[in-house]
Coordinates of C-alpha atoms and ligand atoms in Angstrom, one line a residue:
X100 CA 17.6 22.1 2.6
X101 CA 18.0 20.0 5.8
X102 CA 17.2 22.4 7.7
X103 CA 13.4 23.9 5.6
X104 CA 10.6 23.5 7.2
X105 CA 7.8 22.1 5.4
X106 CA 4.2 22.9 7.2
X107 CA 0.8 21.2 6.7
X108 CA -1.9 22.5 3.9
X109 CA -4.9 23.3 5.3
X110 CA -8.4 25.1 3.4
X111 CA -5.7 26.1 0.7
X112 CA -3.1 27.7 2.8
X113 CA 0.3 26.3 4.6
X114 CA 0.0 26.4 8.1
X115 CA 3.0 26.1 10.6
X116 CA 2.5 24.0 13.6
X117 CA 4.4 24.1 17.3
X118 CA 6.4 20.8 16.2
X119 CA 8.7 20.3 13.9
X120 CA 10.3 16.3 13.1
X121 CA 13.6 16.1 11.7
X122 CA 12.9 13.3 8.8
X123 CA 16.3 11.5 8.2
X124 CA 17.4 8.8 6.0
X125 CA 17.4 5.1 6.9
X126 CA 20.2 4.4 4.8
X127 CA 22.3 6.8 5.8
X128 CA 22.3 8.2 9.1
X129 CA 24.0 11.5 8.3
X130 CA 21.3 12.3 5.4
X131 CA 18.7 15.0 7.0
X132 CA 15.7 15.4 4.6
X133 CA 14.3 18.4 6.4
X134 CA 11.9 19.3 8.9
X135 CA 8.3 18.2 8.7
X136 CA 5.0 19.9 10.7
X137 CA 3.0 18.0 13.1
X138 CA 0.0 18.7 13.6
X139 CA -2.3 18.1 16.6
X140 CA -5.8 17.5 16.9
X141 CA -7.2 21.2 17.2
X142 CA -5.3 21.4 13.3
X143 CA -7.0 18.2 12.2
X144 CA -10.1 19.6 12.8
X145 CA -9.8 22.7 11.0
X146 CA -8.7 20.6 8.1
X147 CA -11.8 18.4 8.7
X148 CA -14.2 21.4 8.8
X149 CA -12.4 22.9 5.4
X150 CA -13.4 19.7 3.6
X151 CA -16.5 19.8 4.9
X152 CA -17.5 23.3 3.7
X153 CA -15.5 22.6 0.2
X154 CA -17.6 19.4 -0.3
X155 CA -20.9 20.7 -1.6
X156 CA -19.2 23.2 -4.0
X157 CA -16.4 20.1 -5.4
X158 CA -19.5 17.9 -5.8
X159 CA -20.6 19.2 -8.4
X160 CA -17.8 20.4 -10.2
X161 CA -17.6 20.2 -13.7
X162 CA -16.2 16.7 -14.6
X163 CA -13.9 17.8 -17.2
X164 CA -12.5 20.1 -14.3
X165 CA -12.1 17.3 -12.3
X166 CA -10.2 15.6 -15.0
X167 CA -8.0 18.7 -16.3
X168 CA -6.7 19.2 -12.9
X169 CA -6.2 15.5 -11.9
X170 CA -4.1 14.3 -15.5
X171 CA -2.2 17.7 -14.5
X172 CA -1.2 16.5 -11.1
X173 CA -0.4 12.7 -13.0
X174 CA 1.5 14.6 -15.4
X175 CA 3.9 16.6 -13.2
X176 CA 4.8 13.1 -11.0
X177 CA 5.5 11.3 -14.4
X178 CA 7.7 14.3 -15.7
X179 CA 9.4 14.3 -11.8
X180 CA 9.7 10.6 -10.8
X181 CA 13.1 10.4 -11.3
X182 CA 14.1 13.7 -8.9
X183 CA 11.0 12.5 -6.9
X184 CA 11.8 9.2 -6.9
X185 CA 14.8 10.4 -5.5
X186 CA 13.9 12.2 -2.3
X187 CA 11.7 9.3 -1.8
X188 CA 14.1 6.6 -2.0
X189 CA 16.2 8.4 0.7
X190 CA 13.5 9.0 3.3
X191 CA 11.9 5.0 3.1
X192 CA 15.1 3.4 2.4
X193 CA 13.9 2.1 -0.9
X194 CA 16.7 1.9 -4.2
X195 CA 16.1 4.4 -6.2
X196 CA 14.8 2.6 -9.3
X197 CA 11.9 1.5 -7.0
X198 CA 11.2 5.0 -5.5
X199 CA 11.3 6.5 -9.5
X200 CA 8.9 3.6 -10.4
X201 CA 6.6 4.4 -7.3
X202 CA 6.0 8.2 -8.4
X203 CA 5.8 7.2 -12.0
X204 CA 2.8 4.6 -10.9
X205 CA 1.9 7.4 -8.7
X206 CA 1.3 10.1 -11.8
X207 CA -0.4 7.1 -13.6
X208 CA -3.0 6.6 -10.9
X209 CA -4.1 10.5 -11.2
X210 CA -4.3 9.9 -15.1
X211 CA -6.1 6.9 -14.8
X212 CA -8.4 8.6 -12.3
X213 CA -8.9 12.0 -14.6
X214 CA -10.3 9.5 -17.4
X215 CA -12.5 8.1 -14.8
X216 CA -14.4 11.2 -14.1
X217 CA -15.8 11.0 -17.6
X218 CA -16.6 7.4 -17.3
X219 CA -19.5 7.9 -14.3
X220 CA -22.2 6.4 -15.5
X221 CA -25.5 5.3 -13.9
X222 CA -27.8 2.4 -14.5
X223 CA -31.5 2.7 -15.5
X224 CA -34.2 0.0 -14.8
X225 CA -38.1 -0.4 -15.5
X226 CA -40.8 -1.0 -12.5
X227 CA -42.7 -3.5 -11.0
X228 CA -45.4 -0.8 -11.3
X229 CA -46.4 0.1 -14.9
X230 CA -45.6 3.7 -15.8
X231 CA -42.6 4.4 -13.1
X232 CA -38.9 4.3 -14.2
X233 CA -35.9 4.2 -12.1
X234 CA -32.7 5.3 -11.9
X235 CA -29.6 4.1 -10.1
X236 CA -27.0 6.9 -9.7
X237 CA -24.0 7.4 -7.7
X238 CA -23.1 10.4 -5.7
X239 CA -19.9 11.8 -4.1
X240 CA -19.9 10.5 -0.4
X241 CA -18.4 13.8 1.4
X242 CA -15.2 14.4 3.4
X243 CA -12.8 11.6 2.8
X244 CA -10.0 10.6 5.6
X245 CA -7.2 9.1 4.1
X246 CA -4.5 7.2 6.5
X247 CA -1.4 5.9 4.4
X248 CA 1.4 3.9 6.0
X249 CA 5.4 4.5 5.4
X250 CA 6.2 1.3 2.9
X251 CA 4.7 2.7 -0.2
X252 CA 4.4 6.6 0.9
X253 CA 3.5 8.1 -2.3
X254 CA 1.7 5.3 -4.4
X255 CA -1.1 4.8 -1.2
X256 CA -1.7 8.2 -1.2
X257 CA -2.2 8.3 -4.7
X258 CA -4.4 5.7 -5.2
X259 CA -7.0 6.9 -2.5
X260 CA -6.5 10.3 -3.1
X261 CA -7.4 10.2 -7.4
X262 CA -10.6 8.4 -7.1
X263 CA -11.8 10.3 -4.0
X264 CA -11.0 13.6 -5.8
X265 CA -12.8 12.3 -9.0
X266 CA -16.0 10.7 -7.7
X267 CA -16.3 14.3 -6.0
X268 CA -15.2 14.0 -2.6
X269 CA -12.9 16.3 -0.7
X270 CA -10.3 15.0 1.1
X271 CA -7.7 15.0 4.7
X272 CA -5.0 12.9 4.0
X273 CA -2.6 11.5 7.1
X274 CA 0.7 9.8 5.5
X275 CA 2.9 8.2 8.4
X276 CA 5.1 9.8 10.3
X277 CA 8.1 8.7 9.0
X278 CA 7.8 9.4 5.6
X279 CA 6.2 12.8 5.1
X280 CA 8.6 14.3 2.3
X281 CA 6.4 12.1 -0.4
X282 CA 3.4 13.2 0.8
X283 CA 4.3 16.8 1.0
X284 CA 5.8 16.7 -2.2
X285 CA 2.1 15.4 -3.8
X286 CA 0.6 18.3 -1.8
X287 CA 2.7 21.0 -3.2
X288 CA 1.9 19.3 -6.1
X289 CA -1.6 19.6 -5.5
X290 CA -1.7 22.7 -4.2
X291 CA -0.2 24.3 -7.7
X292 CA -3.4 22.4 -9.4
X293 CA -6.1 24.8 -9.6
X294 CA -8.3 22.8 -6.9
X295 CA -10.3 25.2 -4.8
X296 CA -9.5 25.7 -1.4
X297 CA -10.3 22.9 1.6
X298 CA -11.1 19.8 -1.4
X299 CA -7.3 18.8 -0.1
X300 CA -5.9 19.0 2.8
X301 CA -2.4 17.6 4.3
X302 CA -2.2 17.0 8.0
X303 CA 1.2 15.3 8.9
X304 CA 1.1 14.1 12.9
X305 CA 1.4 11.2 14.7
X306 CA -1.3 8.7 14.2
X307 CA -2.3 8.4 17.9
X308 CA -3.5 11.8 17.4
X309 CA -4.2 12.8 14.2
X310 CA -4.9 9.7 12.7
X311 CA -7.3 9.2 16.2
X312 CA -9.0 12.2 15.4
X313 CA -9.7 11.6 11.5
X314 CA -11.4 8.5 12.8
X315 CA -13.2 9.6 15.2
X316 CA -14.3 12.8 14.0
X317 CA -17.9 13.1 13.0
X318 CA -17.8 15.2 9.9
X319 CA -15.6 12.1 8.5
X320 CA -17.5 10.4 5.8
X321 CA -15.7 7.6 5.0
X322 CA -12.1 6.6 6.1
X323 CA -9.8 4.5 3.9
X324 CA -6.8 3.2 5.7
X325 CA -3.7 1.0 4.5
X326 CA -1.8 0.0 7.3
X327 CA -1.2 -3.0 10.3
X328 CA -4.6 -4.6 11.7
X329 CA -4.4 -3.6 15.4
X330 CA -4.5 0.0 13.6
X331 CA -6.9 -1.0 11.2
X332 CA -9.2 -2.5 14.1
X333 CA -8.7 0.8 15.9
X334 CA -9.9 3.4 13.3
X335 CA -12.9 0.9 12.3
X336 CA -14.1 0.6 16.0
X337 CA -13.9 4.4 15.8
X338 CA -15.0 5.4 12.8
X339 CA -18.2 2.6 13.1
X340 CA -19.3 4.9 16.3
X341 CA -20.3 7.6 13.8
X342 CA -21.6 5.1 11.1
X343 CA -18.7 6.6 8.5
X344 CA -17.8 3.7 5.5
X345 CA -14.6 2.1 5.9
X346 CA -12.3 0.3 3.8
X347 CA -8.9 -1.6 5.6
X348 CA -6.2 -2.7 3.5
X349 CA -3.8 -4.5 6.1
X350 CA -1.2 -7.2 6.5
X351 CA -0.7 -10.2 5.2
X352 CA 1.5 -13.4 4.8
X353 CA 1.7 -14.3 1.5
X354 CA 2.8 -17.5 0.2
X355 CA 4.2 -18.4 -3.4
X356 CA 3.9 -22.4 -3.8
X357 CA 6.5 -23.7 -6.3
X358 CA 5.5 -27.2 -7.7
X359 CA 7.6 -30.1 -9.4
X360 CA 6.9 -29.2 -12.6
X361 CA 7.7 -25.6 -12.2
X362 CA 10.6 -24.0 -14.2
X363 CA 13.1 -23.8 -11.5
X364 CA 14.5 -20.7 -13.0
X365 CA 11.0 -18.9 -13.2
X366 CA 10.7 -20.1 -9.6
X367 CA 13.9 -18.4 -8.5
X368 CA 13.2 -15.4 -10.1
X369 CA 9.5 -14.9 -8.8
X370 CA 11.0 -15.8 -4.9
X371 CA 13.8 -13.2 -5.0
X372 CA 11.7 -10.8 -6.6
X373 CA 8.5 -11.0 -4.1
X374 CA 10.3 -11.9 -1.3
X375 CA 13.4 -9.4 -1.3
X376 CA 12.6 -6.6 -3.2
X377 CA 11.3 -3.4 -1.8
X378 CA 13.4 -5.3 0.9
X379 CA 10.7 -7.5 2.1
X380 CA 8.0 -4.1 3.1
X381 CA 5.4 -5.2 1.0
X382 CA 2.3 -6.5 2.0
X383 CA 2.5 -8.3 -1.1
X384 CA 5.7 -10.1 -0.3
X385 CA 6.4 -13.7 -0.7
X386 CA 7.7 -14.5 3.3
X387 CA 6.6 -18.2 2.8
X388 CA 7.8 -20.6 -0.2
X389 CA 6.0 -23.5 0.0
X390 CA 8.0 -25.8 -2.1
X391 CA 6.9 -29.2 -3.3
X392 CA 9.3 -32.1 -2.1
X393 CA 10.7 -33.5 -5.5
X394 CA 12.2 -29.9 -6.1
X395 CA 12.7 -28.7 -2.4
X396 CA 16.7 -29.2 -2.4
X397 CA 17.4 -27.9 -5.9
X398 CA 15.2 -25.1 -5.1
X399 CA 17.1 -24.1 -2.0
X400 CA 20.4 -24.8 -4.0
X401 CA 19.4 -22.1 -6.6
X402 CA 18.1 -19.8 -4.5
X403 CA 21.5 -19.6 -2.0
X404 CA 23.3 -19.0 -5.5
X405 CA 21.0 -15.7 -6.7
X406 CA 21.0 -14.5 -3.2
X407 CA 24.9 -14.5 -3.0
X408 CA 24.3 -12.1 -6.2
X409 CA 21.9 -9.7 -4.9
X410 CA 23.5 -6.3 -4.4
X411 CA 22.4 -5.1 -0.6
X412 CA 23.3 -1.4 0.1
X413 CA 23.2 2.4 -0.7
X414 CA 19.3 2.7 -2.2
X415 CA 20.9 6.0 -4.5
X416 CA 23.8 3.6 -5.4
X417 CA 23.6 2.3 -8.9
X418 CA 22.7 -1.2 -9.7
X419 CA 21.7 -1.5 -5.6
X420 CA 18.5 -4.0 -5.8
X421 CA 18.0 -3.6 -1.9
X422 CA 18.2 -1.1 0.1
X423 CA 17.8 -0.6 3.9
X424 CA 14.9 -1.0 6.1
X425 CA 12.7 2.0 7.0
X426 CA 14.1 3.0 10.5
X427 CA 15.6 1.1 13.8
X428 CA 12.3 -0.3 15.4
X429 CA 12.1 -2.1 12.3
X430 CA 15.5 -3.0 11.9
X431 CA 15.5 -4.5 15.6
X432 CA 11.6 -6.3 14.7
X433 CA 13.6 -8.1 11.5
X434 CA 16.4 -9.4 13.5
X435 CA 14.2 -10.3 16.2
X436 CA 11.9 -12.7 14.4
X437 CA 15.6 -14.1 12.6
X438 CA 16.5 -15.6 16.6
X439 CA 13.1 -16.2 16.9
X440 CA 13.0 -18.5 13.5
X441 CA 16.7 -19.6 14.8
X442 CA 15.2 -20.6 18.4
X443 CA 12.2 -22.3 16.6
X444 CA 13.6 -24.7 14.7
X445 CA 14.2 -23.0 11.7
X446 CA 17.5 -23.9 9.9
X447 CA 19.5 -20.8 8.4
X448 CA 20.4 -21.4 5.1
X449 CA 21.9 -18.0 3.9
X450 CA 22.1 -14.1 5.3
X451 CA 20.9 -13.9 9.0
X452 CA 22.9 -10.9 9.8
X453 CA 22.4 -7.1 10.0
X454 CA 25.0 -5.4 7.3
X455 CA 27.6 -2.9 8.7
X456 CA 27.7 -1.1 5.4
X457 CA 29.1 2.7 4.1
X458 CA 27.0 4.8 4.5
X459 CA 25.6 3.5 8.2
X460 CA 21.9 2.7 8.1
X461 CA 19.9 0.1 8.9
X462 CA 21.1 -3.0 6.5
X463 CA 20.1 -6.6 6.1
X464 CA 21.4 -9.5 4.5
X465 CA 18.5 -11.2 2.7
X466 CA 17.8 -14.1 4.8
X467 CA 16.5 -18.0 4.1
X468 CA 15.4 -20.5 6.2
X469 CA 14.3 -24.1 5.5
X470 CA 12.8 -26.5 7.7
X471 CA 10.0 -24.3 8.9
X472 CA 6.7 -25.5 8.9
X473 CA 3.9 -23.2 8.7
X474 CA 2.7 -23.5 12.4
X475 CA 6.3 -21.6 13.1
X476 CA 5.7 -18.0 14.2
X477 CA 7.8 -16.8 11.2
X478 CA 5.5 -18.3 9.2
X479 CA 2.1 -16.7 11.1
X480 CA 3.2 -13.0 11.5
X481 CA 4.3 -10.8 9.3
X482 CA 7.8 -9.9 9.1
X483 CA 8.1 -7.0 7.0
X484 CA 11.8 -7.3 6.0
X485 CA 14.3 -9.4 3.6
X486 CA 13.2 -12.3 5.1
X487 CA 11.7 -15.8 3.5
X488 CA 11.2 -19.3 5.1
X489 CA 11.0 -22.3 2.8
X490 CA 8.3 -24.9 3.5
X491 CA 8.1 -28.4 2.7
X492 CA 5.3 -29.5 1.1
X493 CA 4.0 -33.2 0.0
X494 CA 2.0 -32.4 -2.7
X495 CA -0.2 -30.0 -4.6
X496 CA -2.8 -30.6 -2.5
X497 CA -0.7 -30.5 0.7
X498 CA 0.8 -26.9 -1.3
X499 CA -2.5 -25.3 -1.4
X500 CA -3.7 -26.3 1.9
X501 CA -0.7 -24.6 3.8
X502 CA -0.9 -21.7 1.2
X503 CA -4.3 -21.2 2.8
X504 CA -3.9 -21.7 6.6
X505 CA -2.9 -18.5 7.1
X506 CA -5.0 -15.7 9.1
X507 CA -4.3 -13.3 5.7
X508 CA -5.3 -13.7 2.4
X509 CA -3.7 -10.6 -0.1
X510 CA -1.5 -12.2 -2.5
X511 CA -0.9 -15.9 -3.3
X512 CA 1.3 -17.4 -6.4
X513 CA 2.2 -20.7 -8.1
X514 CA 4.9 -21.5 -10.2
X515 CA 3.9 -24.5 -12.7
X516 CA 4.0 -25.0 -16.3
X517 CA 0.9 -27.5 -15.5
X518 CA -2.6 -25.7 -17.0
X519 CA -4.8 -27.8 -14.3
X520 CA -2.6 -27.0 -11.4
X521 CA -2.9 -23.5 -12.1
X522 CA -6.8 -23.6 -12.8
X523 CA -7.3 -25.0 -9.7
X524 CA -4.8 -22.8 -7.8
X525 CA -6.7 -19.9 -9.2
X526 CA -9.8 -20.9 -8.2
X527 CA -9.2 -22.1 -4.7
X528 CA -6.2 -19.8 -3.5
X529 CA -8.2 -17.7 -1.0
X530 CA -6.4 -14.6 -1.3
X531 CA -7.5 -11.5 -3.5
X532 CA -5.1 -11.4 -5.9
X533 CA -3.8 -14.6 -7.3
X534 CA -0.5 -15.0 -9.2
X535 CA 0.2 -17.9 -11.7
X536 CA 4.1 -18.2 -12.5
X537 CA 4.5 -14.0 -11.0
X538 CA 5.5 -12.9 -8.4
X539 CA 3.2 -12.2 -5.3
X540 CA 4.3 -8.6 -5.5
X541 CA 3.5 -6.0 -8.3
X542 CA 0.3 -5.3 -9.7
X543 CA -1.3 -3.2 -12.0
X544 CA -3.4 -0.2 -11.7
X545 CA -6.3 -0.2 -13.3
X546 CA -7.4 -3.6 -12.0
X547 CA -9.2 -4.3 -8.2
X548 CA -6.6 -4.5 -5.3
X549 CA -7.5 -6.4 -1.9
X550 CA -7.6 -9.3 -0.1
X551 CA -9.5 -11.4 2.0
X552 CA -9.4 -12.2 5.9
X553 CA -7.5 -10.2 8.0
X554 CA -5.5 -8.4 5.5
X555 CA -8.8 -6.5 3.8
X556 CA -11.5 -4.8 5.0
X557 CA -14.3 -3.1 2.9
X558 CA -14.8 -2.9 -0.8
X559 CA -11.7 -3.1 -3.1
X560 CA -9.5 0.0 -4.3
X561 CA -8.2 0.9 -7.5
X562 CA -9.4 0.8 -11.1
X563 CA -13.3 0.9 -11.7
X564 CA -14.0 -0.7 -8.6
X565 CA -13.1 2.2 -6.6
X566 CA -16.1 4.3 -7.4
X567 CA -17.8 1.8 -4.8
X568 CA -16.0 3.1 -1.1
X569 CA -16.0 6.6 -3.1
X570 CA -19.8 7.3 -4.1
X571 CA -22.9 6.0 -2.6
X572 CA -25.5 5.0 -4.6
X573 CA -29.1 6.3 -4.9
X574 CA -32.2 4.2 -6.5
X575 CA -34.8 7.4 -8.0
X576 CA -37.8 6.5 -8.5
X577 CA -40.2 8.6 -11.4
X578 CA -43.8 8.7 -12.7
X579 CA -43.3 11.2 -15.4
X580 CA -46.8 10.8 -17.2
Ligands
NAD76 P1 0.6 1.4 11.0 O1 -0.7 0.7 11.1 O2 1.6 1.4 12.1 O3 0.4 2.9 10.5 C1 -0.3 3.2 9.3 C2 -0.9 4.6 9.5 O4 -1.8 4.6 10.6 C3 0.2 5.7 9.8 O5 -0.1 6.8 9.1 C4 0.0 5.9 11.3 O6 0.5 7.1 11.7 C5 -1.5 5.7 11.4 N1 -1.9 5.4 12.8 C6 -1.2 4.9 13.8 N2 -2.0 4.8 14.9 C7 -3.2 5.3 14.6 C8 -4.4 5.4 15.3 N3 -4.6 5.1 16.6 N4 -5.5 6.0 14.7 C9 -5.4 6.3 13.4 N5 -4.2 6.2 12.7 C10 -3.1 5.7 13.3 O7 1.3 0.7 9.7 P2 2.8 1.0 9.1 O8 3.8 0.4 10.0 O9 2.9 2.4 8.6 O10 2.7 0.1 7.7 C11 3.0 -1.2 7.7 C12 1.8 -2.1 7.6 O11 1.0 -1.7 6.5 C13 2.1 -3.5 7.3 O12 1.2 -4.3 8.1 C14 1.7 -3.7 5.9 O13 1.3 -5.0 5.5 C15 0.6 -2.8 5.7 N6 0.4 -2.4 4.3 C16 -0.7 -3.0 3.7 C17 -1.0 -2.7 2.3 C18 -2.2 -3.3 1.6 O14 -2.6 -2.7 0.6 N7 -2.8 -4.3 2.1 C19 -0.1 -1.8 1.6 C20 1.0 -1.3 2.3 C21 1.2 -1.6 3.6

C-alpha cells in the first residue's frame, strides 16, 4: 500500500502527475501512507475549465439527483468512518476515535446537504407599482474553489463541498499538502457517485501553486478558504482582482473565562477538553483560561491533577486521548512559543516537554502556564498545539474584557452556574460562536459556523446559512396582465 500511487481527479478521470509525495504518519515515523500526485498549475487549470463547462449542465440538475447522489456519498462515509477514520487518524496525527468521529460528521454533512437541495426556496413580494410582482430567487454561482487546511482534512472539505454541490455549483477542491489521503478517499468516494464528469474535481499540490492559481484564476467564481490569515489575505487580494465572492475562515485565540461561581469540575472538563483535544489544532481551541481570582489557585490545582491523567501517545492506540502533532515544523512552532512563554514571564505549571514515545513521532506533553497576562505573545498568536495559559482575572467584568482584546473572535465560553453572567456573556462576547458551560471546541452541523475579526471573512458556512456564499440571488420583476 505504501508504495500506490494515488493521482488527482480531473473532468471525471484520474490523471497522473510528474510528482509524487510520500505522505507519512506524524505519529510514527516508520508508517508510509502512500504516495500522493501533485499537481501544477497547467493541471489546475484543466480542472478549472472542466468545472466550468460542467456548470451549466449541474445547474440545473434535477434536485432529487442532487440529493440521491449527495445522501449516497454521506452514506458510504458513515458506513466507513471507522476504517476511514483510521487512515485519517494516521496521516494528521489525530486518535483515532477523533478521526472516526470526523468522517462520521463528515457523511452527516452530505446528508444534511442532500435534504437541503429540496429545501431551496425563494421569496415573493408585491410592488411599489400596482400590477407588478416580484420574485427573489437564488441561483447556483458557478465554479467553486475550495482550499481546506491539514487540522480537520476531511470534515472542511465536507462542509464546503455538500452545499456547493447542492445549491448547483461545480467544484475544484485543494486539501493541504500534508494530508491528502482524506481528501482522496472523499474523491474516490465521489467519483463512484454518479455525478457527471468535471462537477468535482481533486487537485492535490502545493498551495503556492495550486492554491495560487485557484485564486487567481478567472473562471473562479467564488473561493472558500479555511486556513491561517496571511493565506487567507493572500487568496482574497487575489481572488478580489477578478471580483470572485470570498469567504475566509481563519485563526483564532479563543478564550474560555471560568468565574467564581462556576462548578470547578465542569470548568476542568470544558479546559482539558477545548484546550487539549485534537491536541490543541483547532481553531476552536481554548489556549487562554481566563480564570476569576477567588477560584484561580483551585482551578490550577485541578487542572495539574486531570492533566497528569491524560493518556498522550499512539493516536491508533486504545484509550489514547492525544495524539501527536501534524508534522515537525509544527512540532518545532509548539516548543518554540513553550521558551518563548518560559522567556516571557510565564510560569510552567505542568508538561513543557516534547515526548520521546514508542512509536517515534512528533509528541507533546499537554502544557500549562499561569501568570500570563493577555498582552504575553502566547496569549496574541495562535499556538496550534497542547498548549493553554491561565490568566488572572479580577472580575466578570475584568473576564470579559480580556476575553475580547484579542485580534480573533471564533469561539468564546463561560463557565457559571449564574443565569445573568451568562446572558450577558452571550450577548457581549464578540466571537461567532459563544459557549455557555461547553467547551469552546465542538459544534454542531446544521447550525452557522464563523467568527468575527480576523478569524472570519465572508458570510457564514454550514447549515441554512450556507446557501448565502453558494447561490446568488436575483430580484425578477413581472407585469403579467
Ligand atoms: P495554511 O493557511 O498554511 O494552509 C491552508 C491551505 O491553503 C492549504 O491547502 C495550503 O496548501 C493552501 N495555501 C498555502 N499557500 C497558499 C497560497 N499562496 N494560495 C492559495 N492557497 C494556499 O493553514 P494550515 O496550516 O493548513 O491550517 C492551520 C490554520 O487553519 C490555523 O490558523 C487554523 O486556525 C486555521 N483553521 C481555521 C478553521 C476555521 O474554521 N476558522 C478551521 C480549521 C483550521
Amino acid at each position: 500500500m505504501k508504495d500506490k500511487k494515488h493521482s488527482n481527479f480531473i473532468n471525471g478521470e484520474w490523471i497522473d502527475s510528474k510528482v509524487y509525495i510520500t505522505n507519512s504518519s506524524p505519529s510514527d515515523l516508520e508508517d508510509i501512507i502512500g504516495l500522493y500526485a501533485q499537481a501544477d498549475a497547467a493541471e489546475c487549470e484543466k480542472a478549472v475549465t472542466a468545472a466550468k463547462e460542467a456548470a451549466p449542465a449541474w445547474s440545473e440538475s434535477g434536485l432529487e439527483q442532487r440529493k440521491k447522489i449527495l445522501d449516497m456519498i454521506g452514506a458510504e462515509l458513515i458506513e466507513r468512518s471507522a476504517e476511514i477514520g483510521r487512515i485519517l487518524a494516521r496521516e494528521e496525527g489525530k486518535t483515532i476515535a477523533e478521526g472516526k468521529g470526523e468522517v462520521f460528521r463528515s457523511g452527516q454533512f452530505f446528508q444534511y446537504y442532500a435534504a437541503e437541495t429540496l429545501r431551496q426556496m425563494g421569496e415573493i413580494a408585491d410592488s411599489v407599482r400596482p400590477g407588478v410582482d416580484v420574485e427573489v430567487r437564488r441561483e447556483p454561482l458557478g465554479v467553486i474553489g475550495i482550499i481546506t487546511p491539514w487540522n480537520f482534512p476531511m470534515a472542511v472539505a465536507a462542509w464546503k463541498l455538500a452545499p456547493a454541490l447542492a445549491f448547483g455549483n461545480t467544484v475544484v477542491l485543494k486539501p493541504a499538502e500534508l494530508v491528502p489521503a482524506s481528501a482522496w478517499i472523499l474523491a474516490e468516494i465521489i467519483s463512484r457517485s454518479g455525478l457527471p464528469k468535471g462537477v468535482f474535481n481533486l487537485v492535490m499540490g502545493p498551495g503556492r501553486e495550486v492554491g495560487e492559481a485557484i485564486s487567481t484564476s478567472k473562471d473562479i467564481d467564488a473561493v472558500t478558504f479555511t486556513g491561517s490569515v496571511p493565506v487567507g489575505r493572500r487568496i482574497a487580494s487575489n481572488a478580489i482582482k477578478n471580483m470572485a465572492k470570498i469567504q475566509l475562515e481563519m485563526g483564532s485565540k479563543n478564550a474560555l473565562v471560568v468565574l467564581n461561581d462556576a462548578d470547578l469540575d465542569v470548568a476542568v472538563q470544558c479546559a482539558i477538553n477545548g484546550a487539549f483535544f485534537g491536541t490543541g489544532q483547532k481553531c476552536t481551541a481554548s489556549s487562554r483560561l481566563i480564570v476569576e481570582k477567588g477560584v484561580h489557585d483551585k482551578f490550577i490545582e485541578m487542572m495539574i491533577v486531570a492533566m497528569k491523567k491524560l493518556k498522550v501517545g499512539n493516536p491508533l492506540a486504545e484509550g489514547i486521548q492525544i495524539g501527536s502533532v501534524v508534522d515537525e515544523k509544527q512540532y518545532k512552532q509548539v516548543l518554540d512559543y513553550i521558551e518563548t512563554a518560559k522567556s516571557d514571564g510565564a510560569i510552567l505549571v505542568q508538561g513543557g516537554e516534547a515526548l520521546d514515545l514508542k512509536p517515534k513521532g512528533y509528541y507533546i506533553a499537554p502544557t500549562l502556564f499561569k501568570d500570563t497576562t493577555n498582552d504575553m505573545t502566547i496569549n496574541r498568536e495562535e499556538i496550534f498545539g497542547p498548549v493553554a495559559c491561565v490568566i488572572k482575572a479580577d472580575d466578570y467584568d475584568h473576564a470579559l474584557a480580556m476575553s475580547n482584546d484579542t485580534e480573533f473572535g471564533l469561539t468564546s465560553g463561560i463557565i457559571t452556574q449564574s443565569l445573568a453572567r451568562s446572558a450577558h456573556f452571550k450577548r457581549y462576547s464578540k466571537s461567532g460562536c459563544v459557549m455557555v458551560n461547553l467547551p469552546t471546541a465542538g459544534t454542531d452541523y446544521h447550525v452557522p459556523f464563523g467568527g468575527r475579526k480576523s478569524s472570519s471573512y465572508g458570510s457564514r458556512e454550514q447549515g441554512k446559512y450556507a446557501e448565502e456564499f453558494y447561490t446568488v440571488v436575483k430580484t425578477v420583476y413581472s407585469k403579467p396582465y
